[in-house]
Short mmCIF file of N, CA and C in Angstrom, two decimals:
data_model
loop_
_atom_site.label_atom_id
_atom_site.label_comp_id
_atom_site.label_asym_id
_atom_site.label_seq_id
_atom_site.Cartn_x
_atom_site.Cartn_y
_atom_site.Cartn_z
N MET A 120 1.51 25.56 -22.02
CA MET A 120 2.81 25.25 -21.47
C MET A 120 2.76 25.25 -19.94
N ILE A 121 2.26 26.31 -19.39
CA ILE A 121 2.19 26.40 -17.93
C ILE A 121 1.20 25.38 -17.39
N TRP A 122 0.10 25.13 -18.13
CA TRP A 122 -0.90 24.17 -17.67
C TRP A 122 -0.33 22.76 -17.64
N ASN A 123 0.50 22.43 -18.64
CA ASN A 123 1.11 21.10 -18.66
C ASN A 123 2.06 20.92 -17.47
N LEU A 124 2.83 21.94 -17.18
CA LEU A 124 3.74 21.89 -16.04
C LEU A 124 2.96 21.78 -14.73
N ALA A 125 1.89 22.55 -14.61
CA ALA A 125 1.07 22.50 -13.41
C ALA A 125 0.43 21.12 -13.25
N ARG A 126 -0.03 20.55 -14.34
CA ARG A 126 -0.64 19.22 -14.29
C ARG A 126 0.37 18.17 -13.85
N LYS A 127 1.59 18.25 -14.36
CA LYS A 127 2.64 17.31 -13.95
C LYS A 127 2.97 17.46 -12.48
N MET A 128 3.02 18.68 -12.00
CA MET A 128 3.34 18.91 -10.59
C MET A 128 2.23 18.36 -9.69
N VAL A 129 0.98 18.57 -10.07
CA VAL A 129 -0.14 18.07 -9.27
C VAL A 129 -0.15 16.56 -9.27
N LEU A 130 0.07 15.95 -10.43
CA LEU A 130 0.10 14.49 -10.49
C LEU A 130 1.23 13.92 -9.64
N THR A 131 2.38 14.57 -9.69
CA THR A 131 3.51 14.11 -8.89
C THR A 131 3.22 14.29 -7.41
N ALA A 132 2.60 15.39 -7.06
CA ALA A 132 2.31 15.66 -5.65
C ALA A 132 1.26 14.70 -5.09
N VAL A 133 0.39 14.17 -5.93
CA VAL A 133 -0.67 13.29 -5.46
C VAL A 133 -0.32 11.82 -5.64
N LEU A 134 0.17 11.45 -6.81
CA LEU A 134 0.37 10.04 -7.12
C LEU A 134 1.57 9.41 -6.43
N VAL A 135 2.64 10.15 -6.25
CA VAL A 135 3.83 9.57 -5.62
C VAL A 135 3.57 9.19 -4.17
N PRO A 136 2.99 10.06 -3.34
CA PRO A 136 2.71 9.63 -1.97
C PRO A 136 1.70 8.48 -1.90
N LEU A 137 0.70 8.48 -2.80
CA LEU A 137 -0.26 7.38 -2.81
C LEU A 137 0.40 6.07 -3.21
N GLY A 138 1.29 6.13 -4.19
CA GLY A 138 2.01 4.92 -4.61
C GLY A 138 2.91 4.40 -3.51
N ALA A 139 3.60 5.30 -2.83
CA ALA A 139 4.48 4.89 -1.74
C ALA A 139 3.67 4.28 -0.59
N ALA A 140 2.55 4.89 -0.26
CA ALA A 140 1.70 4.36 0.81
C ALA A 140 1.14 2.99 0.42
N GLY A 141 0.74 2.84 -0.83
CA GLY A 141 0.24 1.55 -1.30
C GLY A 141 1.30 0.46 -1.24
N ALA A 142 2.53 0.81 -1.61
CA ALA A 142 3.63 -0.17 -1.55
C ALA A 142 3.93 -0.55 -0.11
N ARG A 143 3.90 0.41 0.79
CA ARG A 143 4.13 0.10 2.21
C ARG A 143 3.02 -0.80 2.78
N LYS A 144 1.78 -0.50 2.40
CA LYS A 144 0.65 -1.31 2.90
C LYS A 144 0.72 -2.73 2.34
N LEU A 145 1.06 -2.86 1.07
CA LEU A 145 1.21 -4.17 0.46
C LEU A 145 2.33 -4.95 1.13
N SER A 146 3.45 -4.28 1.40
CA SER A 146 4.57 -4.91 2.07
C SER A 146 4.18 -5.40 3.46
N ALA A 147 3.44 -4.58 4.19
CA ALA A 147 3.03 -4.96 5.54
C ALA A 147 2.07 -6.14 5.52
N SER A 148 1.15 -6.16 4.57
CA SER A 148 0.19 -7.27 4.51
C SER A 148 0.89 -8.56 4.09
N LEU A 149 1.85 -8.48 3.18
CA LEU A 149 2.59 -9.67 2.80
C LEU A 149 3.45 -10.18 3.95
N GLU A 150 4.04 -9.26 4.72
CA GLU A 150 4.84 -9.67 5.87
C GLU A 150 3.97 -10.35 6.93
N ARG A 151 2.75 -9.88 7.11
CA ARG A 151 1.87 -10.50 8.07
C ARG A 151 1.55 -11.94 7.68
N ARG A 152 1.35 -12.17 6.39
CA ARG A 152 0.97 -13.51 5.92
C ARG A 152 2.16 -14.47 5.86
N HIS A 153 3.28 -14.01 5.28
CA HIS A 153 4.36 -14.93 4.95
C HIS A 153 5.66 -14.65 5.69
N GLY A 154 5.69 -13.63 6.51
CA GLY A 154 6.92 -13.27 7.19
C GLY A 154 7.78 -12.36 6.30
N ALA A 155 8.90 -11.95 6.83
CA ALA A 155 9.79 -11.04 6.09
C ALA A 155 10.47 -11.79 4.96
N THR A 156 10.38 -11.25 3.76
CA THR A 156 11.03 -11.84 2.58
C THR A 156 11.76 -10.75 1.83
N ARG A 157 12.46 -11.17 0.80
CA ARG A 157 13.18 -10.20 -0.04
C ARG A 157 12.20 -9.25 -0.73
N THR A 158 11.08 -9.78 -1.15
CA THR A 158 10.07 -8.97 -1.84
C THR A 158 9.54 -7.87 -0.94
N THR A 159 9.21 -8.20 0.30
CA THR A 159 8.67 -7.19 1.19
C THR A 159 9.72 -6.12 1.51
N ARG A 160 10.97 -6.55 1.65
CA ARG A 160 12.04 -5.59 1.91
C ARG A 160 12.22 -4.65 0.72
N LEU A 161 12.19 -5.20 -0.50
CA LEU A 161 12.34 -4.37 -1.69
C LEU A 161 11.16 -3.41 -1.87
N LEU A 162 9.96 -3.86 -1.55
CA LEU A 162 8.79 -2.98 -1.63
C LEU A 162 8.94 -1.79 -0.67
N ARG A 163 9.36 -2.10 0.54
CA ARG A 163 9.52 -1.04 1.54
C ARG A 163 10.64 -0.08 1.15
N GLN A 164 11.76 -0.61 0.67
CA GLN A 164 12.87 0.25 0.25
C GLN A 164 12.49 1.09 -0.95
N GLY A 165 11.73 0.51 -1.89
CA GLY A 165 11.27 1.27 -3.05
C GLY A 165 10.35 2.41 -2.64
N ALA A 166 9.47 2.15 -1.68
CA ALA A 166 8.57 3.20 -1.19
C ALA A 166 9.37 4.30 -0.51
N ASP A 167 10.39 3.93 0.27
CA ASP A 167 11.22 4.94 0.92
C ASP A 167 11.98 5.78 -0.10
N THR A 168 12.50 5.12 -1.11
CA THR A 168 13.24 5.84 -2.16
C THR A 168 12.33 6.79 -2.91
N MET A 169 11.14 6.30 -3.26
CA MET A 169 10.18 7.14 -3.98
C MET A 169 9.79 8.35 -3.15
N GLN A 170 9.57 8.12 -1.86
CA GLN A 170 9.17 9.21 -0.98
C GLN A 170 10.30 10.22 -0.82
N SER A 171 11.53 9.75 -0.71
CA SER A 171 12.64 10.69 -0.52
C SER A 171 12.97 11.46 -1.78
N MET A 172 12.73 10.86 -2.95
CA MET A 172 13.02 11.56 -4.21
C MET A 172 11.98 12.62 -4.52
N PHE A 173 10.71 12.27 -4.36
CA PHE A 173 9.65 13.16 -4.81
C PHE A 173 8.84 13.76 -3.68
N GLY A 174 8.74 13.09 -2.58
CA GLY A 174 7.83 13.51 -1.53
C GLY A 174 8.52 14.33 -0.45
N ARG A 175 7.92 14.28 0.70
CA ARG A 175 8.41 15.01 1.85
C ARG A 175 9.68 14.34 2.38
N LYS A 176 10.64 15.11 2.76
CA LYS A 176 11.89 14.57 3.29
C LYS A 176 11.68 14.06 4.71
N LYS A 177 12.41 13.00 5.04
CA LYS A 177 12.32 12.48 6.40
C LYS A 177 13.00 13.45 7.35
N ARG A 178 12.43 13.60 8.51
CA ARG A 178 13.03 14.47 9.51
C ARG A 178 14.00 13.69 10.37
N SER A 179 15.06 14.36 10.78
CA SER A 179 16.00 13.66 11.64
C SER A 179 15.43 13.55 13.05
N ARG A 180 16.03 12.73 13.84
CA ARG A 180 15.46 12.43 15.14
C ARG A 180 15.44 13.63 16.07
N PHE A 181 16.49 14.44 16.04
CA PHE A 181 16.60 15.55 16.98
C PHE A 181 16.34 16.91 16.34
N GLY A 182 15.97 16.95 15.09
CA GLY A 182 15.62 18.21 14.46
C GLY A 182 16.79 19.02 13.94
N PHE A 183 18.00 18.47 13.96
CA PHE A 183 19.14 19.17 13.34
C PHE A 183 19.04 18.92 11.85
N ARG A 184 19.50 19.63 10.98
CA ARG A 184 19.47 19.42 9.52
C ARG A 184 18.09 19.57 8.98
#
């Protein structure tokens, strides 16, 4: 029971940031080739959403909150 929970936590801690980084990199490479499109915007927004749900929270500009 504890091992299954630990395995899920480790997978989430590793795979979510890698997936978000991959989506951002794919979005950037597509934007370089074809310019800004709906697809690249959705990829970037999906990566941001994934990162905010599971990963590290974004820091505010001035450090309040």
